[in-house]
XYZ file of C-alpha atoms in Angstrom:
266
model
C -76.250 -235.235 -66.611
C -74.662 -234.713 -63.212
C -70.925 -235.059 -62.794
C -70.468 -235.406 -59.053
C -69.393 -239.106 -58.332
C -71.610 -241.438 -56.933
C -71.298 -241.701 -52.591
C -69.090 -244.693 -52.403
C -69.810 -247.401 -50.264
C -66.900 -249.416 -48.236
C -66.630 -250.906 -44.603
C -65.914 -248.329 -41.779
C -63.977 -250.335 -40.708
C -61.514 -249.644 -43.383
C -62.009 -246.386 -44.752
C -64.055 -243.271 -44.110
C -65.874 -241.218 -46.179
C -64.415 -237.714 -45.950
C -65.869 -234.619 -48.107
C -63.925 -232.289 -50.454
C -63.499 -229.143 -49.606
C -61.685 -227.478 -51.889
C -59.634 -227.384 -55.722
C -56.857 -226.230 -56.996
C -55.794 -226.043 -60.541
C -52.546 -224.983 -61.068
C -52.168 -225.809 -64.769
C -54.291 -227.611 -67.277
C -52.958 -231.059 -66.137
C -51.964 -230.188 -62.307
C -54.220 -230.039 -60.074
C -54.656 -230.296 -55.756
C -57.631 -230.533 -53.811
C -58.608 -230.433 -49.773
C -60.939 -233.313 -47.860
C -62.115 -233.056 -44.463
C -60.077 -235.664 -42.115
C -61.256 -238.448 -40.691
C -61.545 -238.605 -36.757
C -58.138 -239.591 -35.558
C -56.484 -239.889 -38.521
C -52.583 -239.706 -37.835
C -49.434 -239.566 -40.152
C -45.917 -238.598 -40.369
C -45.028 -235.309 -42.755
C -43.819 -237.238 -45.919
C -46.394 -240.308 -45.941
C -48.973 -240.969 -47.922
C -52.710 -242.002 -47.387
C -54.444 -244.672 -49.548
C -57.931 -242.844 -50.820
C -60.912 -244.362 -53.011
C -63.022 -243.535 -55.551
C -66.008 -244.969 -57.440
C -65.981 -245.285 -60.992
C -69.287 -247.608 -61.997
C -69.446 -250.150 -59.700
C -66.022 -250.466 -58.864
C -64.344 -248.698 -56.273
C -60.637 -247.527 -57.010
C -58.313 -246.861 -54.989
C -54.493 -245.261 -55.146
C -51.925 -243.903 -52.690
C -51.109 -240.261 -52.601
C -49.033 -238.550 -50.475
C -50.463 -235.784 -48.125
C -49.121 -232.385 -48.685
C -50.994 -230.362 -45.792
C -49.306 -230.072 -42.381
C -49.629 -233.012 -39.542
C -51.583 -230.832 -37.158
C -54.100 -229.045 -40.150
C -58.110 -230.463 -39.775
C -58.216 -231.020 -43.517
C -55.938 -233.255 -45.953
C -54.429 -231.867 -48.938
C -52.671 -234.160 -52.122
C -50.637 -232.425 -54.838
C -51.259 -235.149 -58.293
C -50.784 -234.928 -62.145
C -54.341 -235.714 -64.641
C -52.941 -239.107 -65.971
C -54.061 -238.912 -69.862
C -56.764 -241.614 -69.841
C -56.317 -242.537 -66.574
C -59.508 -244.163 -64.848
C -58.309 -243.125 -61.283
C -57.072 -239.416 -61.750
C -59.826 -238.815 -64.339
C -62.358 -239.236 -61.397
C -60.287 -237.196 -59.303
C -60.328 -234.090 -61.936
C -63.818 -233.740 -62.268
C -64.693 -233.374 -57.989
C -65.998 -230.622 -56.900
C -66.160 -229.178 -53.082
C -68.770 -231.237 -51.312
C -68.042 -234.351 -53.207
C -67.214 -237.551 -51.410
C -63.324 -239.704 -51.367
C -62.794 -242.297 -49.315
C -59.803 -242.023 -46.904
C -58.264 -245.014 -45.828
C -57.863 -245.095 -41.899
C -53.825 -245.669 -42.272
C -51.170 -243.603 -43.484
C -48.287 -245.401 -45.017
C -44.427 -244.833 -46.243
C -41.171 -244.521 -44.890
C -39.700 -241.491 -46.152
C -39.907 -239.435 -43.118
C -36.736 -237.039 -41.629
C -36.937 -239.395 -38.284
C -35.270 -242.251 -40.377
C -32.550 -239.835 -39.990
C -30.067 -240.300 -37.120
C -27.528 -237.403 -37.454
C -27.089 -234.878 -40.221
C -26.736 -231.230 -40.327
C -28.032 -230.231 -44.333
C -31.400 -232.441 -45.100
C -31.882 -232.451 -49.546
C -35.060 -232.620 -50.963
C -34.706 -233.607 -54.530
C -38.264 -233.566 -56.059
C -39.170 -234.094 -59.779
C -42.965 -232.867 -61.030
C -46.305 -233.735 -57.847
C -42.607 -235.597 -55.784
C -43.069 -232.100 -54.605
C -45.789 -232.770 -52.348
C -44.591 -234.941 -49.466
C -41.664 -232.085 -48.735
C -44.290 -229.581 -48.433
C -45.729 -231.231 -45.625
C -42.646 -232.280 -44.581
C -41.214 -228.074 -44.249
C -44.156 -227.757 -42.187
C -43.053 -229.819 -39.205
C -41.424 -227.459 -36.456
C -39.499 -230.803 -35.526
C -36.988 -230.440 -38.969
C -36.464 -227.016 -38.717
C -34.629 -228.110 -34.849
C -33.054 -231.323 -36.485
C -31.065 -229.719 -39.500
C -28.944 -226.504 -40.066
C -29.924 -226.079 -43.590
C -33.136 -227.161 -45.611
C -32.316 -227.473 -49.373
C -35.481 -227.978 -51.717
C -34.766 -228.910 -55.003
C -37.999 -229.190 -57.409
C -37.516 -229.925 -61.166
C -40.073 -229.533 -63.526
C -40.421 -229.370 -67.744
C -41.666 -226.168 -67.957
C -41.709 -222.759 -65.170
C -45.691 -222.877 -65.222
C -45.378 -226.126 -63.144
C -43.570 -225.107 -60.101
C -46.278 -225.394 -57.413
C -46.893 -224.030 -54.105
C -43.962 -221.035 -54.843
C -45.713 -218.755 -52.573
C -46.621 -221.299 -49.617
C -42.573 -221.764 -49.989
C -41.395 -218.678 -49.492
C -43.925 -217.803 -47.133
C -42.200 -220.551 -44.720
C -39.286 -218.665 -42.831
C -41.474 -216.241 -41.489
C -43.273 -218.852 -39.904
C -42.677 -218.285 -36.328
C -42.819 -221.885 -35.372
C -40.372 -222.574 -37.981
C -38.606 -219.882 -37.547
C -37.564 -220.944 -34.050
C -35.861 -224.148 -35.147
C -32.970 -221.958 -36.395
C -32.479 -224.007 -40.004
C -31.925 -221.940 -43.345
C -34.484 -222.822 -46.016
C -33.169 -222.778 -50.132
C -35.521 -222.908 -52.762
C -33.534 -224.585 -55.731
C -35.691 -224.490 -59.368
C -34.956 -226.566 -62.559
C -36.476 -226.787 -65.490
C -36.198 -229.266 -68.602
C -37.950 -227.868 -71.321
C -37.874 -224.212 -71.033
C -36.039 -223.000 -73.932
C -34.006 -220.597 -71.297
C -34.150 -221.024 -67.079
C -36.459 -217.846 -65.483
C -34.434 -216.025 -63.694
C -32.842 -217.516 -60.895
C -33.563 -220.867 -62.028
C -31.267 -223.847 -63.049
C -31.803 -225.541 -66.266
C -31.307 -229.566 -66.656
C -32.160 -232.924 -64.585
C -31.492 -233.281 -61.108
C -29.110 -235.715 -61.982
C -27.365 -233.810 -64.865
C -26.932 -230.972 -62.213
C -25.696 -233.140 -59.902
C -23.110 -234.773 -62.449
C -21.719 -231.228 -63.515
C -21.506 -229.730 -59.545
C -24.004 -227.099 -60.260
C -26.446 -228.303 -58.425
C -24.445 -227.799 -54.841
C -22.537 -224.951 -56.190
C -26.144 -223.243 -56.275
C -26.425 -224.186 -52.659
C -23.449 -223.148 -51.843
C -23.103 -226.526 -50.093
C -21.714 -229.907 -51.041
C -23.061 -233.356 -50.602
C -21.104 -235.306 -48.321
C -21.917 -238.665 -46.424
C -21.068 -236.417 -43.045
C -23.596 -233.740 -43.293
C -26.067 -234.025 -45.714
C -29.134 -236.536 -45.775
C -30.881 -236.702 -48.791
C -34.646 -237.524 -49.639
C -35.806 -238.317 -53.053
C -39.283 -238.001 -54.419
C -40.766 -238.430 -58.449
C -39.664 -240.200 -61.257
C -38.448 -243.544 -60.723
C -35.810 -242.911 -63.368
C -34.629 -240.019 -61.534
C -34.253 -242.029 -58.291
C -32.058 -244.436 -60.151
C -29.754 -242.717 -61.385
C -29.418 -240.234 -58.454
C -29.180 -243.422 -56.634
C -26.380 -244.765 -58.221
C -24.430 -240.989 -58.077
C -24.963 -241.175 -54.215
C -23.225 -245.031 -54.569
C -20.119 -243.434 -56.479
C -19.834 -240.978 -53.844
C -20.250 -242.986 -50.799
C -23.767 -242.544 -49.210
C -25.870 -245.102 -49.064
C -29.651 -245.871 -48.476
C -31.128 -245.758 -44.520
C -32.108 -249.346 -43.827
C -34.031 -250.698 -40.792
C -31.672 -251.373 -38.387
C -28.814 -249.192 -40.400
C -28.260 -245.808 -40.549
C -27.799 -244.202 -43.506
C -27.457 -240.829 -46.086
C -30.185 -240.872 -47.920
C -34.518 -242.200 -48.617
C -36.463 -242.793 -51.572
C -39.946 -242.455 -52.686
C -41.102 -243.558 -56.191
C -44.037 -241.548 -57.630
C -45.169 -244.329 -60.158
């Protein structure tokens, strides 16, 4: 019995059908995979695109954000295999040449142009709330805006932490390079019994709590310089939320400025 998913149907109108191109397993329960992009199809590094599968008769559909750069011909999404999950259990089993729908719009609002000013731009990212900064360190345009890029990617255990070599491969970018910023890797894990080398061990929020998460940087958070995007587990947001309160920043609204942008994961 054949696993491929059956070719969904939907209006064009809303959503096309785009074909997989590629997968990526990076553990047993992490996984990313590549579609072809449909004609047109615009969006801003750090927001995500609505895609559809079919499962029976139903078509699903969920938002993911895209992880590949703005000006790439193919899409790429970073996402965790959800334990009995009807949507990401369709998802694990594609195969290049497969079909997803894509929906026509790309949607969110944690992009670096909500910033106004700023010279060090945070990424705090917990488990796949990595994805939507690696699209984001692809844009030439936030290597000119900021002085220094700080990515900050916590995870249980040091099998999880994705993309390491895309990373560091970054800098040497020539495009990026010409923006002038300073890129910092920052790792933390949870449940390692002891951080790899060169790691942190703890939450974001614990290492933000105890100062070791900007004495790593060698830079501290202040509501002059630093802008701060957060990605992952709701909980995490919360409470690093509430940290950023104590210490002054607050969220960017529409028509006000601000220190720092969310983006639950769940």
């Amino acid at each position: 019995m054949s696993s491929t998913p059956p070719k969904p149907a939907v209006s064009p109108l809303k959503a096309s059908t785009e074909t997989v191109t590629s997968v990526h397993n990076w553990t047993d329960k992490l996984f990313s995979f590549r579609t072809t992009r449909p004609a047109g199809y615009q969006f801003t590094p750090g927001q995500f695109a609505r895609l559809g599968v079919t499962a029976g008769a139903e078509t699903l559909w969920r938002a993911y954000s895209v992880t590949s750069a703005a000006g790439e011909n193919e899409l790429e999404y970073f996402l965790v295999q959800v334990p009995g999950g009807q949507f990401t259990e369709q998802l694990k089993i594609l195969k290049p040449g497969d079909p997803v729908l894509v929906e026509k719009f790309s949607y969110g609002f944690m992009t670096a142009d909500r910033f106004v000013d700023g010279e060090d731009l945070w990424m705090l990212a917990t488990g796949t709330g990595l994805g939507p900064f690696i699209s984001i360190l692809q844009d030439p345009m936030v290597w000119q805006k900021f002085r220094n890029l700080i990515l900050v990617h916590c995870v249980r255990n040091a099998e999880e932490l994705a993309y390491q070599e895309l990373l560091a491969s970054l800098p040497q970018r020539p495009e990026l390079a010409a923006g002038g910023a300073r890129l910092q890797l920052i790792r933390a894990t949870t449940r390692d019994a002891a951080a790899a080398p060169g790691n942190l061990h703890g939450r974001i929020t614990a290492l933000l709590t105890s100062g070791a998460l900007e004495a790593a940087a060698g830079l501290a958070i202040t509501v002059e310089a630093s802008r701060i995007m957060m990605c992952g587990n709701p909980e995490m947001i919360t409470e690093t939320r509430d940290i950023l309160h104590q210490r002054g920043l607050r969220p960017c609204r529409r028509a006000v400025p601000g220190q720092f942008v969310t983006e639950d994961y769940w």
